[in-house]
Amino acid sequence: PWERQDPVWTLVAFRLSRYLLDLARADLRGVAHRVPLRTRDQLLRCVASIGANIGEGYARPGNAERARFYAYALGSAREASVWYRAVGDALPGEVVEQRVEVLARIRRLLLGLMKAARGRRW
């Protein structure tokens, strides 16, 4: 796809966030009848927000701005963990654990990106 030509694709955190969004959409499609629309919507919004904020931050010229958007993505990743737990009764336990582990990896990567953005002088 065209997006793989974008330099932001080099960030593993961005690629994982896109992967997780695809997973979340599939997860919720399979349990739509068991999870309230509002809960499904909230989970998808915060998962989508992770990649959106990484992309937004990556495009920012200043390190402080870049770090701020990465922090927004970090907050969304933390929120998504909670929402995945909220739909845990509708999904197999191993699915929830796998998604939460992907989110943990994204959080670790974002913390590194934030540290790098704050520490660099361009």
XYZ file of N, CA, C and O in Angstrom:
488
model
N 0.822 -1.209 0.000
C 0.000 0.000 0.000
C 0.864 1.271 0.000
O 2.021 1.244 0.386
N 0.241 2.361 -0.364
C 0.929 3.641 -0.457
C 1.564 4.059 0.862
O 2.606 4.681 0.887
N 0.927 3.719 1.965
C 1.442 4.206 3.250
C 2.809 3.630 3.602
O 3.551 4.222 4.366
N 3.162 2.511 3.034
C 4.484 1.945 3.305
C 5.598 2.781 2.689
O 6.757 2.595 3.017
N 5.231 3.684 1.800
C 6.201 4.607 1.206
C 6.438 5.821 2.105
O 7.377 6.568 1.901
N 5.564 6.026 3.073
C 5.671 7.163 3.978
C 6.773 6.893 5.003
O 6.846 5.799 5.566
N 7.626 7.869 5.289
C 8.706 7.665 6.264
C 8.225 7.245 7.661
O 8.957 6.575 8.378
N 7.002 7.619 8.048
C 6.507 7.224 9.370
C 6.422 5.700 9.495
O 6.450 5.152 10.593
N 6.334 5.004 8.359
C 6.243 3.549 8.371
C 7.498 2.912 8.972
O 7.479 1.766 9.398
N 8.603 3.658 9.022
C 9.831 3.118 9.614
C 9.708 2.955 11.128
O 10.502 2.231 11.723
N 8.740 3.633 11.733
C 8.543 3.515 13.180
C 7.764 2.237 13.503
O 6.616 2.088 13.082
N 8.375 1.364 14.248
C 7.717 0.112 14.619
C 6.433 0.400 15.405
O 5.423 -0.278 15.217
N 6.455 1.408 16.246
C 5.259 1.749 17.024
C 4.089 2.097 16.103
O 2.939 1.734 16.384
N 4.362 2.794 15.006
C 3.303 3.132 14.066
C 2.767 1.877 13.390
O 1.556 1.684 13.297
N 3.671 1.015 12.937
C 3.227 -0.210 12.268
C 2.421 -1.088 13.215
O 1.389 -1.658 12.830
N 2.864 -1.198 14.465
C 2.110 -1.987 15.446
C 0.738 -1.371 15.718
O -0.246 -2.101 15.905
N 0.676 -0.061 15.739
C -0.621 0.580 15.994
C -1.604 0.308 14.856
O -2.787 0.101 15.094
N -1.110 0.289 13.631
C -1.971 -0.037 12.487
C -2.411 -1.499 12.541
O -3.555 -1.826 12.259
N -1.490 -2.375 12.891
C -1.792 -3.799 13.043
C -2.871 -3.986 14.120
O -3.848 -4.706 13.919
N -2.687 -3.306 15.250
C -3.650 -3.427 16.338
C -5.021 -2.895 15.922
O -6.048 -3.469 16.296
N -5.056 -1.842 15.148
C -6.344 -1.321 14.680
C -7.065 -2.356 13.824
O -8.270 -2.578 13.992
N -6.339 -3.020 12.945
C -6.949 -4.082 12.133
C -7.473 -5.204 13.020
O -8.570 -5.721 12.799
N -6.688 -5.578 14.031
C -7.120 -6.629 14.957
C -8.367 -6.207 15.730
O -9.311 -6.999 15.884
N -8.363 -4.985 16.233
C -9.501 -4.499 17.030
C -10.784 -4.490 16.201
O -11.845 -4.898 16.685
N -10.680 -4.040 14.966
C -11.863 -4.037 14.099
C -12.393 -5.450 13.903
O -13.604 -5.686 13.990
N -11.498 -6.400 13.661
C -11.921 -7.796 13.481
C -12.484 -8.365 14.782
O -13.505 -9.063 14.766
N -11.822 -8.065 15.901
C -12.300 -8.557 17.198
C -13.725 -8.096 17.461
O -14.583 -8.888 17.872
N -13.979 -6.840 17.225
C -15.285 -6.276 17.550
C -16.363 -6.672 16.559
O -17.531 -6.778 16.923
N -15.982 -6.913 15.329
C -16.944 -7.387 14.332
C -17.531 -8.734 14.775
O -18.711 -8.985 14.592
N -16.686 -9.543 15.377
C -17.132 -10.867 15.793
C -17.983 -10.889 17.048
O -18.637 -11.889 17.325
N -17.980 -9.810 17.805
C -18.726 -9.796 19.069
C -19.684 -8.614 19.166
O -20.111 -8.245 20.258
N -20.041 -8.039 18.026
C -20.890 -6.840 18.023
C -22.184 -7.037 18.804
O -22.664 -6.117 19.461
N -22.730 -8.224 18.756
C -23.988 -8.496 19.449
C -23.824 -8.606 20.971
O -24.802 -8.542 21.695
N -22.575 -8.753 21.443
C -22.335 -8.954 22.878
C -21.717 -7.746 23.568
O -21.613 -7.731 24.801
N -21.285 -6.759 22.796
C -20.626 -5.579 23.365
C -21.407 -4.338 22.945
O -21.667 -4.149 21.760
N -21.774 -3.490 23.893
C -22.532 -2.287 23.546
C -21.795 -1.417 22.517
O -20.558 -1.335 22.530
N -22.560 -0.791 21.656
C -22.001 0.061 20.612
C -21.068 1.119 21.192
O -19.980 1.373 20.659
N -21.456 1.721 22.276
C -20.636 2.771 22.898
C -19.269 2.239 23.314
O -18.253 2.909 23.135
N -19.230 1.049 23.852
C -17.959 0.435 24.266
C -17.107 0.096 23.048
O -15.900 0.356 23.035
N -17.729 -0.476 22.020
C -16.994 -0.786 20.787
C -16.418 0.477 20.176
O -15.253 0.520 19.768
N -17.225 1.510 20.132
C -16.788 2.780 19.566
C -15.612 3.355 20.355
O -14.631 3.832 19.774
N -15.684 3.296 21.658
C -14.617 3.848 22.500
C -13.305 3.095 22.289
O -12.242 3.709 22.182
N -13.385 1.780 22.212
C -12.175 0.986 21.976
C -11.563 1.339 20.623
O -10.358 1.584 20.527
N -12.385 1.386 19.587
C -11.852 1.705 18.259
C -11.288 3.118 18.194
O -10.260 3.351 17.565
N -11.927 4.050 18.853
C -11.432 5.427 18.854
C -10.056 5.538 19.506
O -9.170 6.192 18.969
N -9.872 4.917 20.647
C -8.581 5.068 21.317
C -7.492 4.275 20.598
O -6.346 4.732 20.515
N -7.824 3.113 20.032
C -6.825 2.361 19.267
C -6.430 3.160 18.022
O -5.240 3.283 17.706
N -7.398 3.735 17.320
C -7.090 4.539 16.132
C -6.275 5.774 16.509
O -5.398 6.212 15.747
N -6.538 6.317 17.663
C -5.841 7.515 18.124
C -4.344 7.266 18.321
O -3.541 8.189 18.164
N -3.968 6.048 18.631
C -2.546 5.751 18.831
C -1.776 6.052 17.550
O -0.840 6.864 17.546
N -2.163 5.432 16.465
C -1.482 5.648 15.192
C -1.633 7.062 14.675
O -0.692 7.634 14.106
N -2.813 7.642 14.873
C -3.043 9.012 14.407
C -2.090 9.984 15.098
O -1.508 10.860 14.452
N -1.903 9.823 16.389
C -1.010 10.717 17.121
C 0.463 10.451 16.826
O 1.261 11.385 16.796
N 0.818 9.209 16.587
C 2.198 8.925 16.186
C 2.479 9.608 14.850
O 3.507 10.263 14.677
N 1.559 9.448 13.910
C 1.731 10.080 12.604
C 1.790 11.591 12.699
O 2.615 12.236 12.050
N 0.931 12.161 13.509
C 0.914 13.608 13.707
C 2.224 14.083 14.333
O 2.817 15.068 13.900
N 2.673 13.375 15.351
C 3.923 13.762 16.006
C 5.127 13.633 15.099
O 6.024 14.481 15.099
N 5.154 12.578 14.319
C 6.276 12.347 13.418
C 6.430 13.492 12.421
O 7.541 13.833 12.017
N 5.316 14.101 12.052
C 5.330 15.181 11.065
C 5.704 16.534 11.666
O 5.921 17.489 10.925
N 5.777 16.616 12.983
C 6.061 17.900 13.628
C 7.549 18.232 13.563
O 8.389 17.373 13.808
N 7.867 19.499 13.272
C 9.271 19.873 13.135
C 10.007 20.023 14.470
O 11.208 19.796 14.546
N 9.294 20.368 15.511
C 9.953 20.605 16.796
C 9.916 19.378 17.689
O 8.946 18.630 17.706
N 10.997 19.185 18.427
C 11.072 18.030 19.323
C 10.021 18.061 20.420
O 9.464 17.018 20.769
N 9.758 19.248 20.969
C 8.755 19.340 22.037
C 7.376 18.967 21.511
O 6.624 18.242 22.171
N 7.041 19.444 20.323
C 5.746 19.092 19.721
C 5.673 17.601 19.416
O 4.660 16.958 19.644
N 6.746 17.073 18.885
C 6.795 15.641 18.551
C 6.562 14.821 19.823
O 5.732 13.912 19.843
N 7.283 15.163 20.879
C 7.135 14.433 22.146
C 5.719 14.549 22.690
O 5.183 13.585 23.250
N 5.096 15.719 22.517
C 3.729 15.909 23.019
C 2.752 14.959 22.324
O 1.919 14.323 22.973
N 2.863 14.826 21.002
C 1.954 13.929 20.288
C 2.249 12.462 20.624
O 1.334 11.648 20.697
N 3.509 12.137 20.830
C 3.832 10.771 21.265
C 3.228 10.507 22.646
O 2.775 9.396 22.932
N 3.201 11.532 23.490
C 2.565 11.385 24.806
C 1.062 11.170 24.667
O 0.470 10.385 25.416
N 0.432 11.843 23.719
C -0.992 11.608 23.466
C -1.210 10.150 23.037
O -2.157 9.492 23.485
N -0.338 9.667 22.164
C -0.443 8.279 21.705
C -0.275 7.324 22.883
O -0.977 6.312 22.977
N 0.645 7.649 23.781
C 0.870 6.823 24.968
C -0.392 6.773 25.830
O -0.799 5.701 26.293
N -1.028 7.914 26.015
C -2.278 7.942 26.778
C -3.360 7.099 26.126
O -4.096 6.375 26.809
N -3.445 7.164 24.808
C -4.434 6.351 24.094
C -4.128 4.868 24.224
O -5.048 4.049 24.334
N -2.846 4.504 24.214
C -2.469 3.098 24.376
C -2.853 2.599 25.773
O -3.332 1.472 25.922
N -2.664 3.439 26.767
C -3.060 3.050 28.132
C -4.579 2.912 28.221
O -5.087 1.976 28.844
N -5.274 3.836 27.601
C -6.742 3.767 27.601
C -7.225 2.511 26.881
O -8.155 1.835 27.338
N -6.595 2.183 25.761
C -7.009 1.005 24.988
C -6.869 -0.276 25.803
O -7.685 -1.194 25.668
N -5.843 -0.347 26.649
C -5.687 -1.526 27.508
C -6.900 -1.704 28.411
O -7.380 -2.821 28.603
N -7.382 -0.609 28.950
C -8.554 -0.663 29.823
C -9.790 -1.090 29.033
O -10.558 -1.945 29.480
N -9.972 -0.532 27.839
C -11.138 -0.879 27.041
C -11.083 -2.328 26.566
O -12.115 -2.990 26.480
N -9.872 -2.820 26.267
C -9.785 -4.239 25.901
C -10.195 -5.115 27.083
O -10.866 -6.132 26.912
N -9.811 -4.715 28.281
C -10.246 -5.474 29.464
C -11.762 -5.383 29.622
O -12.411 -6.324 30.055
N -12.334 -4.231 29.254
C -13.788 -4.042 29.390
C -14.581 -4.971 28.483
O -15.702 -5.335 28.808
N -14.015 -5.354 27.346
C -14.717 -6.273 26.431
C -14.243 -7.708 26.644
O -14.599 -8.602 25.868
N -13.488 -7.912 27.688
C -12.893 -9.211 27.955
C -13.871 -10.370 28.087
O -13.525 -11.501 27.772
N -15.081 -10.113 28.536
C -16.062 -11.192 28.661
C -16.562 -11.674 27.301
O -17.052 -12.793 27.175
N -16.457 -10.822 26.293
C -16.964 -11.173 24.966
C -15.903 -11.812 24.076
O -16.235 -12.415 23.065
N -14.633 -11.678 24.461
C -13.531 -12.227 23.664
C -12.823 -13.332 24.446
O -12.816 -13.307 25.676
N -12.200 -14.253 23.743
C -11.401 -15.256 24.451
C -10.281 -14.583 25.249
O -9.691 -13.589 24.792
N -10.011 -15.111 26.416
C -8.997 -14.533 27.292
C -7.641 -14.371 26.639
O -6.960 -13.364 26.830
N -7.244 -15.363 25.813
C -5.929 -15.278 25.164
C -5.891 -14.145 24.136
O -4.841 -13.533 23.922
N -7.024 -13.824 23.534
C -7.081 -12.712 22.578
C -6.852 -11.397 23.314
O -6.053 -10.557 22.901
N -7.555 -11.226 24.430
C -7.386 -10.005 25.222
C -5.940 -9.874 25.671
O -5.335 -8.802 25.560
N -5.358 -10.958 26.164
C -3.965 -10.909 26.633
C -3.000 -10.570 25.507
O -2.062 -9.787 25.697
N -3.236 -11.122 24.322
C -2.376 -10.796 23.175
C -2.489 -9.322 22.806
O -1.479 -8.675 22.512
N -3.691 -8.791 22.802
C -3.877 -7.380 22.449
C -3.245 -6.471 23.494
O -2.599 -5.471 23.161
N -3.391 -6.825 24.755
C -2.795 -6.026 25.826
C -1.259 -6.082 25.741
O -0.590 -5.082 26.003
N -0.726 -7.208 25.317
C 0.730 -7.316 25.141
C 1.204 -6.442 23.982
O 2.261 -5.803 24.071
N 0.459 -6.399 22.888
C 0.814 -5.500 21.781
C 0.790 -4.057 22.277
O 1.692 -3.265 21.967
N -0.212 -3.713 23.052
C -0.289 -2.365 23.612
C 0.887 -2.073 24.535
O 1.432 -0.964 24.525
N 1.313 -3.048 25.321
C 2.477 -2.856 26.193
C 3.735 -2.603 25.363
O 4.551 -1.736 25.693
N 3.866 -3.314 24.268
C 5.028 -3.100 23.389
C 4.980 -1.701 22.768
O 6.002 -1.016 22.698
N 3.809 -1.293 22.333
C 3.653 0.055 21.782
C 4.026 1.098 22.832
O 4.729 2.074 22.537
N 3.573 0.902 24.068
C 3.893 1.861 25.133
C 5.400 1.961 25.354
O 5.938 3.064 25.486
N 6.080 0.822 25.378
C 7.541 0.843 25.563
C 8.220 1.602 24.426
O 9.125 2.404 24.657
N 7.777 1.356 23.200
C 8.354 2.047 22.054
C 8.081 3.548 22.113
O 8.954 4.366 21.803
N 6.879 3.916 22.510
C 6.544 5.331 22.622
C 7.377 6.027 23.689
O 7.809 7.170 23.491
N 7.610 5.364 24.793
C 8.452 5.958 25.829
C 9.855 6.226 25.284
O 10.454 7.273 25.565
N 10.366 5.318 24.492
C 11.669 5.526 23.858
C 11.640 6.672 22.862
O 12.571 7.482 22.813
N 10.576 6.757 22.070
C 10.453 7.859 21.110
C 10.349 9.205 21.829
O 10.945 10.202 21.388
N 9.620 9.231 22.924
C 9.489 10.468 23.692
C 10.831 10.886 24.268
O 11.213 12.058 24.207
N 11.555 9.937 24.812
C 12.870 10.227 25.383
C 13.815 10.744 24.302
O 14.534 11.728 24.518
N 13.799 10.097 23.149
C 14.673 10.522 22.043
C 14.295 11.922 21.564
O 15.170 12.751 21.296
N 12.997 12.191 21.460
C 12.561 13.505 20.985
C 12.941 14.599 21.977
O 13.332 15.693 21.579
N 12.869 14.301 23.233
C 13.206 15.304 24.253
C 14.708 15.512 24.375
O 15.154 16.588 24.739
N 15.476 14.470 24.057
C 16.914 14.557 24.252
C 17.703 15.046 23.052
O 18.845 15.443 23.171
N 17.106 15.040 21.891
C 17.814 15.409 20.663
C 17.851 16.919 20.475
O 16.918 17.630 20.787
N 18.939 17.362 19.925
C 19.078 18.755 19.488
C 19.292 18.722 17.987
O 20.273 18.196 17.517
N 18.364 19.258 17.231
C 18.453 19.188 15.765
C 18.987 20.455 15.200
O 18.875 21.500 15.466
